[in-house]
Short mmCIF file of C-alpha atoms in Angstrom, two decimals:
data_model
loop_
_atom_site.label_atom_id
_atom_site.label_comp_id
_atom_site.label_asym_id
_atom_site.label_seq_id
_atom_site.Cartn_x
_atom_site.Cartn_y
_atom_site.Cartn_z
CA ALA A 77 16.78 -5.52 1.28
CA GLN A 78 14.47 -2.65 1.93
CA LYS A 79 12.71 -2.27 5.25
CA VAL A 80 10.23 0.19 6.72
CA THR A 81 9.66 0.42 10.45
CA GLN A 82 6.70 2.10 12.08
CA ALA A 83 7.37 1.53 15.74
CA GLN A 84 4.11 3.08 16.94
CA THR A 85 1.44 0.43 16.67
CA GLU A 86 -1.40 2.56 17.98
CA ILE A 87 -1.78 6.19 19.05
CA SER A 88 -4.77 7.75 20.77
CA VAL A 89 -5.22 11.50 20.94
CA VAL A 90 -7.98 13.90 21.78
CA GLU A 91 -9.33 16.05 19.00
CA LYS A 92 -7.29 19.20 18.29
CA GLU A 93 -4.09 17.67 19.59
CA ASP A 94 -1.08 17.48 17.28
CA VAL A 95 0.27 14.02 16.56
CA THR A 96 3.40 12.75 14.82
CA LEU A 97 3.64 9.34 13.19
CA ASP A 98 7.16 8.00 12.91
CA CYS A 99 8.65 6.17 9.95
CA VAL A 100 12.21 4.85 9.72
CA TYR A 101 13.45 3.11 6.62
CA GLU A 102 16.41 1.06 5.43
CA THR A 103 17.65 0.82 1.87
CA ARG A 104 20.92 0.36 0.02
CA ASP A 105 19.64 2.43 -2.88
CA THR A 106 20.87 5.97 -3.21
CA THR A 107 17.74 6.92 -5.10
CA TYR A 108 14.34 5.96 -3.78
CA TYR A 109 10.83 7.21 -3.08
CA LEU A 110 8.90 7.36 0.15
CA PHE A 111 5.13 7.35 0.48
CA TRP A 112 2.42 7.75 3.07
CA TYR A 113 -0.96 6.08 2.61
CA LYS A 114 -4.06 6.38 4.78
CA GLN A 115 -6.42 3.46 5.39
CA PRO A 116 -9.69 4.72 6.93
CA PRO A 117 -12.13 2.32 8.61
CA SER A 118 -13.79 1.73 5.25
CA GLY A 119 -10.66 -0.16 4.23
CA GLU A 120 -9.37 1.41 1.04
CA LEU A 121 -5.88 2.86 0.82
CA VAL A 122 -5.64 6.54 0.03
CA PHE A 123 -2.43 8.09 -1.27
CA LEU A 124 -1.22 11.08 0.79
CA ILE A 125 2.26 11.99 -0.36
CA ARG A 126 5.27 10.85 -2.36
CA ARG A 127 8.77 12.18 -1.76
CA ASN A 128 11.97 11.34 -3.62
CA SER A 129 15.30 10.90 -1.90
CA PHE A 130 16.78 14.00 -3.49
CA ASP A 131 14.18 16.31 -2.03
CA GLU A 132 14.63 16.83 1.69
CA GLN A 133 12.40 19.85 1.90
CA ASN A 134 9.63 19.53 4.40
CA GLU A 135 6.16 19.68 2.99
CA ILE A 136 2.95 21.08 4.39
CA SER A 137 -0.50 20.41 3.03
CA GLY A 138 -3.23 21.92 5.15
CA ARG A 139 -3.08 20.22 8.55
CA TYR A 140 -0.61 17.62 7.30
CA SER A 141 3.14 18.04 7.23
CA TRP A 142 6.02 15.72 6.48
CA ASN A 143 9.58 15.84 7.78
CA PHE A 144 12.08 13.93 5.64
CA GLN A 145 15.56 13.54 7.12
CA LYS A 146 17.93 11.48 5.05
CA SER A 147 20.62 11.61 7.73
CA THR A 148 18.41 9.65 10.13
CA SER A 149 16.50 7.70 7.44
CA SER A 150 13.23 9.03 8.72
CA PHE A 151 10.08 10.33 7.05
CA ASN A 152 7.75 11.45 9.81
CA PHE A 153 4.18 12.62 9.37
CA THR A 154 2.52 15.22 11.58
CA ILE A 155 -1.16 16.01 11.79
CA THR A 156 -1.87 19.40 13.35
CA ALA A 157 -5.11 19.95 15.23
CA SER A 158 -6.27 16.39 14.70
CA GLN A 159 -9.90 15.64 13.90
CA VAL A 160 -12.04 12.57 14.35
CA VAL A 161 -11.98 12.05 10.57
CA ASP A 162 -8.22 11.52 10.82
CA SER A 163 -8.82 8.23 12.61
CA ALA A 164 -7.28 5.59 10.37
CA VAL A 165 -4.30 3.35 9.90
CA TYR A 166 -1.40 5.17 8.31
CA PHE A 167 1.21 3.32 6.28
CA CYS A 168 4.67 4.49 5.34
CA ALA A 169 6.16 2.81 2.26
CA LEU A 170 9.42 2.76 0.33
CA SER A 171 10.02 2.14 -3.36
CA GLU A 172 13.07 1.57 -5.46
CA VAL A 173 13.34 3.86 -8.44
CA PHE A 174 13.60 2.48 -11.93
CA THR A 175 12.09 4.63 -14.60
CA GLY A 176 9.50 2.77 -16.61
CA THR A 177 9.20 -0.23 -14.34
CA ALA A 178 6.67 -1.29 -11.78
CA SER A 179 6.81 0.27 -8.33
CA LYS A 180 7.21 -2.51 -5.82
CA LEU A 181 6.41 -0.84 -2.55
CA THR A 182 7.73 -2.07 0.78
CA PHE A 183 5.22 -1.15 3.46
CA GLY A 184 5.62 -0.62 7.17
CA THR A 185 3.23 -2.37 9.53
CA GLY A 186 1.14 0.75 9.95
CA THR A 187 0.17 3.03 12.84
CA ARG A 188 -3.43 3.07 13.95
CA LEU A 189 -4.48 6.59 14.94
CA GLN A 190 -7.57 7.02 17.07
CA VAL A 191 -8.84 10.56 17.50
CA THR A 192 -11.56 11.03 20.11
CA LEU A 193 -13.73 13.96 21.10
CA ASN B 9 -14.49 7.15 -13.08
CA ALA B 10 -14.54 3.86 -11.15
CA GLY B 11 -10.76 3.50 -10.67
CA VAL B 12 -9.81 0.01 -9.46
CA THR B 13 -12.71 -2.37 -8.85
CA GLN B 14 -12.34 -5.63 -6.93
CA THR B 15 -14.84 -8.42 -6.54
CA PRO B 16 -15.95 -10.05 -4.35
CA LYS B 17 -15.63 -7.86 -1.26
CA PHE B 18 -16.01 -10.82 1.09
CA ARG B 19 -15.64 -14.56 0.62
CA ILE B 20 -15.42 -17.59 2.85
CA LEU B 21 -13.70 -20.66 1.45
CA LYS B 22 -13.18 -24.15 2.72
CA ILE B 23 -9.69 -25.62 2.78
CA GLY B 24 -8.79 -26.98 -0.65
CA GLN B 25 -11.33 -24.95 -2.58
CA SER B 26 -10.27 -22.64 -5.38
CA MET B 27 -11.43 -19.20 -6.35
CA THR B 28 -10.53 -16.14 -8.38
CA LEU B 29 -10.40 -12.59 -7.11
CA GLN B 30 -11.30 -10.22 -9.90
CA CYS B 31 -9.64 -6.85 -10.48
CA THR B 32 -10.50 -4.31 -13.16
CA GLN B 33 -9.19 -0.80 -13.71
CA ASP B 34 -10.53 1.79 -16.11
CA MET B 35 -7.68 4.29 -15.95
CA ASN B 36 -5.64 2.70 -18.78
CA HIS B 37 -2.82 2.01 -16.33
CA ASN B 38 -0.23 -0.38 -17.65
CA TYR B 39 1.02 -1.62 -14.29
CA MET B 40 -1.09 -3.71 -11.96
CA TYR B 41 -0.37 -5.34 -8.61
CA TRP B 42 -1.80 -7.72 -6.04
CA TYR B 43 -0.99 -7.21 -2.37
CA ARG B 44 -2.16 -9.03 0.73
CA GLN B 45 -2.62 -7.48 4.14
CA ASP B 46 -2.49 -9.66 7.22
CA PRO B 47 -3.72 -8.36 10.60
CA GLY B 48 -1.25 -5.94 12.16
CA MET B 49 1.05 -6.21 9.18
CA GLY B 50 1.86 -4.07 6.22
CA LEU B 51 0.97 -5.00 2.69
CA LYS B 52 3.05 -7.62 0.94
CA LEU B 53 3.34 -7.90 -2.84
CA ILE B 54 2.06 -11.17 -4.31
CA TYR B 55 2.32 -10.62 -8.07
CA TYR B 56 2.58 -7.71 -10.43
CA SER B 57 2.25 -7.04 -14.14
CA VAL B 58 3.87 -4.43 -16.34
CA GLY B 59 1.45 -4.95 -19.20
CA ALA B 60 -0.84 -7.40 -20.95
CA GLY B 61 0.79 -10.81 -21.18
CA ILE B 62 3.56 -10.01 -18.71
CA THR B 63 3.48 -11.00 -15.06
CA ASP B 64 6.09 -11.48 -12.38
CA LYS B 65 6.33 -12.73 -8.81
CA GLY B 66 6.44 -10.47 -5.84
CA GLU B 67 7.48 -11.21 -2.27
CA VAL B 68 4.84 -13.86 -1.41
CA PRO B 69 3.67 -15.62 -4.61
CA ASN B 70 3.31 -19.19 -3.33
CA GLY B 71 -0.22 -20.54 -3.58
CA TYR B 72 -1.35 -17.95 -6.11
CA ASN B 73 -1.49 -17.50 -9.87
CA VAL B 74 -2.24 -14.51 -12.04
CA SER B 75 -2.86 -13.71 -15.67
CA ARG B 76 -3.06 -10.48 -17.62
CA SER B 77 -4.85 -10.95 -20.91
CA THR B 78 -6.00 -7.33 -21.18
CA THR B 79 -4.79 -3.98 -19.89
CA GLU B 80 -7.89 -3.65 -17.73
CA ASP B 81 -8.05 -7.00 -15.93
CA PHE B 82 -5.69 -8.72 -13.52
CA PRO B 83 -7.35 -11.67 -11.76
CA LEU B 84 -5.72 -13.49 -8.85
CA ARG B 85 -6.34 -17.23 -8.56
CA LEU B 86 -6.09 -19.36 -5.44
CA GLU B 87 -5.93 -23.01 -6.47
CA LEU B 88 -5.96 -24.89 -3.15
CA ALA B 89 -7.05 -22.54 -0.42
CA ALA B 90 -5.24 -22.83 2.91
CA PRO B 91 -5.91 -21.10 6.24
CA SER B 92 -2.65 -19.16 5.78
CA GLN B 93 -4.30 -17.40 2.86
CA THR B 94 -6.87 -15.78 5.11
CA SER B 95 -6.17 -12.12 4.49
CA VAL B 96 -7.38 -8.93 2.88
CA TYR B 97 -6.32 -8.70 -0.73
CA PHE B 98 -5.74 -5.41 -2.51
CA CYS B 99 -5.40 -4.86 -6.20
CA ALA B 100 -3.65 -1.71 -7.39
CA SER B 101 -2.63 -0.07 -10.61
CA SER B 102 -0.25 2.64 -11.71
CA LEU B 103 0.77 4.55 -14.78
CA THR B 104 4.25 4.78 -16.15
CA VAL B 105 5.84 8.00 -15.01
CA SER B 106 9.40 8.90 -14.25
CA GLY B 107 10.51 7.66 -10.89
CA ALA B 108 8.30 5.63 -8.63
CA ASN B 109 4.67 5.42 -9.52
CA VAL B 110 1.76 6.31 -7.30
CA LEU B 111 -0.46 3.28 -6.85
CA THR B 112 -4.24 3.53 -6.93
CA PHE B 113 -5.77 0.80 -4.78
CA GLY B 114 -9.05 -1.02 -4.92
CA ALA B 115 -11.30 -1.31 -1.87
CA GLY B 116 -9.99 -4.74 -0.95
CA SER B 117 -11.35 -8.28 -0.83
CA ARG B 118 -11.57 -10.01 2.54
CA LEU B 119 -10.98 -13.74 2.23
CA THR B 120 -11.42 -16.25 5.04
CA VAL B 121 -10.33 -19.87 4.65
CA LEU B 122 -11.82 -22.30 7.17
#
């Protein structure tokens, strides 16, 4: 069975600090996808990134960066110079890979990030 | 482009009542999903559909029913509401692409059963 663990329930930082959200996953599949979604206070889920298990390159998008390490089954998310608008719950998720079938995501329990002035 | 639209946004039910959560997408996505989110928990898959007329159970289907008569609509029905069904419900959709699909979520429907 697949499992995603986000051990950090809540993190509070002051604006402009860097923050890393941890994600550890378990799967028996050799091929899989990992995701990060953001849930701002308004409640909707916003897609941030998708990474497949064959691609261990780190990715940077503006102030966001992701560190995928297959050896430790981790897919951590770093926000550089955090801003108040980054305050949200962040979910890591894992999906099996079957071309042409539905993506049944397994979500972690989320990390609530609070950025204050 | 509206994306995924859910109604109602909020609803309070009494134990034993029934209701339907509506979900419509205008992106011509063939896959649709219903998830529930309990406080402090991640989202859990209730039901999903790979196309009109085809539905299948997810991780937590008990107490719910779905139908998919059109590509656009995927309603979720609660027949006999129970307090354990108090949750936030999210509908999502995705398009067939190679590998795992990116889900587009609706804004959620908050249901309270008293």
